[in-house]
Amino acid sequence: MAMANAKAADGWVAGIRSIFLDADGTILDFDEAERRALVRVLASLGLEPTEGRMAAYHAVNRDLWRRFEAGTLDKGVLQATRFLRYLDAIGVPVPEADEGPRLNARYLEWLAESPLILPGADLFCRRLASRYPLYLATNGISRTQRLRLERSGLSVHFRGVVVSEDAGAPKPHGDFFRHALDRAGVEEPGTVLMVGDMLETDIRGGAAAGLRTAWFNPGGHPVPDGVRVDLVFRSLPDLPDRLGVP
Ligand SMILES: [Mg+2]
């Protein structure tokens, strides 16, 4: 790195006072936790976890979350109807109307039981927490996310937890970040580094709220035009390395 860039980078790093960390896909392995919970839901219905059935769930769920994040679907409705829509999509008759909420509750219980952490996440959090107050900043259901963090063993590294359900809005909405800054007692958003794996929610949302951003990009994808991201890292140890944290 050229000297001018190194100096600029040092100044940039020195301005960071705290870190907001995304959970799923950054330190927690949501995909695997979700897969295991879904396998158990299907088993409870006497169904094999075929690839088609697993894929159908993701399609239904993604559609519902997209509508929730766009503000056109209520969280309660999402939770109450998610499994009804899913059973319908895979051609399984629903025995009773309240089976949807019941299946969803069971699914969330099982999801919370699988706090699988991504490789290297413990050391990653430990290193960052040795220099910065760390706050978890995650979308999702408050009780589920808090239980997962608790059971992951990573909660000791965090000063606080902010879940979209408590914030009243999910990332990338400004309300989420305002709530998180408030919870962390931060007055100047530019002193916070938002770290996460999702360009749309973590990076675009964080930047729009005035935070600095670091994109966890293990796939090495190019940064799309029009997205402002301050730092891109491909493996977890890269970030503390580049922040100069031992
Ligand atoms: Mg994520």
XYZ file of C-alpha atoms and ligand atoms in Angstrom:
247
model
C 0.000 0.000 0.000
C 1.302 3.471 -0.878
C 2.250 5.736 2.003
C -0.589 8.212 1.379
C -3.131 5.414 1.386
C -1.672 3.886 4.540
C -1.970 7.238 6.337
C -5.506 7.741 5.111
C -6.394 4.209 6.239
C -4.880 4.841 9.692
C -6.979 7.960 10.100
C -10.047 6.107 8.960
C -9.463 3.307 11.463
C -8.788 5.766 14.291
C -12.247 7.273 13.796
C -14.012 4.015 14.647
C -15.323 3.943 18.214
C -17.687 0.976 18.198
C -18.807 -1.888 15.987
C -22.256 -3.124 15.018
C -22.095 -6.742 13.923
C -24.626 -8.609 11.838
C -25.428 -12.134 13.079
C -26.524 -14.507 10.347
C -24.028 -15.215 7.611
C -21.431 -13.149 9.483
C -20.896 -15.000 12.798
C -23.850 -17.400 13.021
C -24.624 -20.104 10.493
C -28.288 -19.431 9.904
C -28.509 -21.637 6.822
C -27.527 -24.760 8.732
C -29.704 -23.886 11.750
C -32.635 -23.272 9.421
C -32.012 -26.502 7.523
C -32.016 -28.555 10.731
C -35.158 -26.869 12.083
C -36.950 -27.413 8.790
C -35.960 -31.088 8.662
C -37.557 -31.471 12.106
C -40.735 -29.675 11.024
C -41.045 -31.978 8.015
C -40.343 -35.040 10.169
C -43.101 -33.949 12.591
C -45.467 -34.059 9.608
C -44.164 -37.462 8.536
C -42.437 -35.973 5.489
C -38.980 -36.644 4.086
C -36.740 -33.572 3.661
C -36.443 -33.792 -0.117
C -34.528 -31.116 -2.013
C -37.751 -29.872 -3.594
C -39.471 -29.455 -0.226
C -36.473 -27.615 1.234
C -36.264 -25.300 -1.779
C -40.004 -24.606 -1.652
C -39.694 -23.384 1.933
C -36.946 -20.951 0.987
C -38.982 -19.579 -1.895
C -42.070 -19.021 0.300
C -40.049 -17.581 3.185
C -37.952 -15.283 0.999
C -41.063 -13.863 -0.588
C -42.667 -13.195 2.811
C -39.524 -11.554 4.262
C -39.117 -9.381 1.173
C -42.645 -8.110 1.688
C -42.011 -7.609 5.410
C -38.798 -5.660 4.731
C -40.659 -3.550 2.164
C -43.213 -2.735 4.858
C -46.159 -4.366 3.076
C -46.555 -7.341 5.413
C -47.022 -7.443 9.169
C -44.641 -9.609 11.229
C -47.536 -11.360 12.979
C -49.133 -12.276 9.668
C -45.797 -13.512 8.360
C -45.412 -15.824 11.324
C -49.005 -17.030 11.362
C -49.207 -17.822 7.658
C -45.659 -18.855 6.752
C -46.212 -22.581 7.220
C -49.746 -22.539 5.817
C -48.356 -21.061 2.610
C -45.512 -23.525 2.689
C -47.740 -26.593 3.123
C -49.900 -25.290 0.320
C -46.819 -24.845 -1.889
C -45.703 -28.459 -1.369
C -49.223 -29.831 -1.793
C -49.796 -30.964 1.799
C -53.350 -30.474 3.072
C -53.576 -28.388 6.264
C -55.543 -30.318 8.908
C -56.593 -27.288 11.022
C -56.375 -23.526 10.564
C -54.288 -23.022 13.707
C -51.718 -25.541 12.504
C -49.834 -22.663 10.808
C -48.987 -20.733 13.981
C -48.316 -24.007 15.814
C -45.836 -25.216 13.222
C -44.185 -21.806 13.186
C -43.772 -21.837 16.991
C -42.228 -25.298 16.851
C -39.935 -24.239 14.027
C -38.720 -21.185 16.000
C -38.045 -23.338 19.066
C -35.932 -25.706 16.980
C -34.243 -22.825 15.201
C -33.194 -21.360 18.552
C -31.750 -24.713 19.575
C -29.216 -24.672 16.750
C -26.814 -21.836 17.536
C -24.234 -22.939 14.996
C -21.376 -20.530 14.723
C -19.321 -19.954 11.588
C -15.696 -21.157 11.679
C -13.448 -18.566 13.326
C -16.355 -16.496 14.655
C -15.360 -16.798 18.313
C -11.821 -15.498 17.778
C -13.184 -12.830 15.427
C -15.561 -11.505 18.096
C -12.951 -11.830 20.841
C -10.414 -9.770 18.883
C -12.887 -7.044 17.915
C -14.272 -6.871 21.457
C -10.766 -6.398 22.858
C -10.737 -2.929 21.289
C -14.327 -1.935 20.504
C -17.685 -2.105 22.243
C -19.512 -4.718 20.144
C -23.236 -4.645 19.467
C -25.171 -7.327 17.656
C -27.366 -5.677 15.012
C -29.629 -8.282 13.479
C -32.938 -8.700 11.728
C -35.288 -11.348 13.043
C -37.417 -12.341 15.950
C -36.087 -10.992 19.211
C -36.463 -14.069 21.402
C -35.069 -16.412 18.736
C -32.029 -14.248 17.980
C -31.231 -13.616 21.655
C -31.497 -17.330 22.482
C -29.287 -18.229 19.529
C -26.621 -15.742 20.580
C -26.837 -16.942 24.187
C -26.462 -20.596 23.189
C -23.681 -19.844 20.714
C -21.374 -18.872 23.576
C -20.572 -15.628 21.737
C -22.750 -13.358 23.869
C -19.879 -12.691 26.317
C -18.242 -10.547 23.625
C -21.226 -8.243 23.173
C -22.086 -5.046 24.990
C -25.636 -5.159 23.666
C -28.072 -6.783 21.256
C -30.397 -5.001 18.853
C -33.024 -7.079 17.030
C -35.271 -5.578 14.365
C -38.394 -6.744 16.171
C -37.476 -4.534 19.160
C -36.303 -1.696 16.934
C -39.695 -1.571 15.203
C -38.077 -1.802 11.765
C -35.638 -4.140 10.036
C -32.323 -3.272 8.391
C -31.972 -1.469 5.960
C -34.492 1.002 7.386
C -33.144 4.132 9.036
C -35.330 3.492 12.086
C -33.419 0.298 12.797
C -30.089 2.100 12.824
C -31.432 5.073 14.811
C -32.703 2.644 17.447
C -29.374 0.791 17.490
C -27.351 4.023 17.822
C -29.638 5.089 20.627
C -29.223 1.755 22.436
C -25.448 2.012 22.086
C -25.483 5.617 23.333
C -23.755 6.799 20.156
C -24.382 10.363 18.996
C -22.155 10.407 15.913
C -23.104 7.606 13.452
C -19.809 8.042 11.602
C -17.914 6.595 14.577
C -19.646 3.225 14.137
C -18.508 0.486 11.787
C -21.419 -1.654 10.555
C -20.134 -5.111 9.649
C -22.224 -7.628 7.726
C -22.593 -9.983 4.790
C -25.650 -8.443 3.113
C -25.127 -5.531 0.746
C -28.751 -4.455 0.764
C -29.470 -4.556 4.495
C -26.113 -4.118 6.258
C -24.095 -2.042 3.829
C -26.591 0.081 1.923
C -28.704 0.540 5.066
C -25.720 1.305 7.277
C -24.219 3.788 4.819
C -27.556 5.561 4.360
C -27.781 5.984 8.146
C -24.312 7.570 8.174
C -22.358 4.608 9.552
C -19.061 3.348 8.168
C -19.400 -0.058 6.566
C -17.407 -3.268 6.201
C -18.742 -5.936 3.865
C -18.016 -9.577 4.666
C -17.714 -10.988 1.154
C -16.401 -14.566 1.353
C -17.524 -15.226 -2.227
C -15.301 -12.440 -3.573
C -18.154 -10.821 -5.501
C -17.557 -7.442 -7.130
C -19.099 -4.423 -5.396
C -22.059 -3.397 -7.571
C -22.192 0.109 -9.013
C -23.861 2.619 -6.775
C -23.069 0.835 -3.502
C -20.778 2.748 -1.146
C -18.773 0.411 1.044
C -15.726 1.499 3.044
C -13.998 -1.842 3.507
C -14.407 -5.311 1.980
C -13.012 -8.431 3.639
C -13.108 -12.046 2.476
C -12.322 -14.033 5.623
C -13.138 -13.279 9.253
C -9.522 -12.737 10.442
C -9.059 -10.112 7.697
C -11.177 -7.535 9.475
C -9.379 -7.372 12.846
C -6.087 -7.574 10.901
C -6.995 -4.550 8.833
C -8.208 -2.654 11.898
C -4.828 -3.371 13.472
C -6.349 -5.388 16.324
C -3.942 -8.003 17.700
Mg -26.332 -11.560 7.524
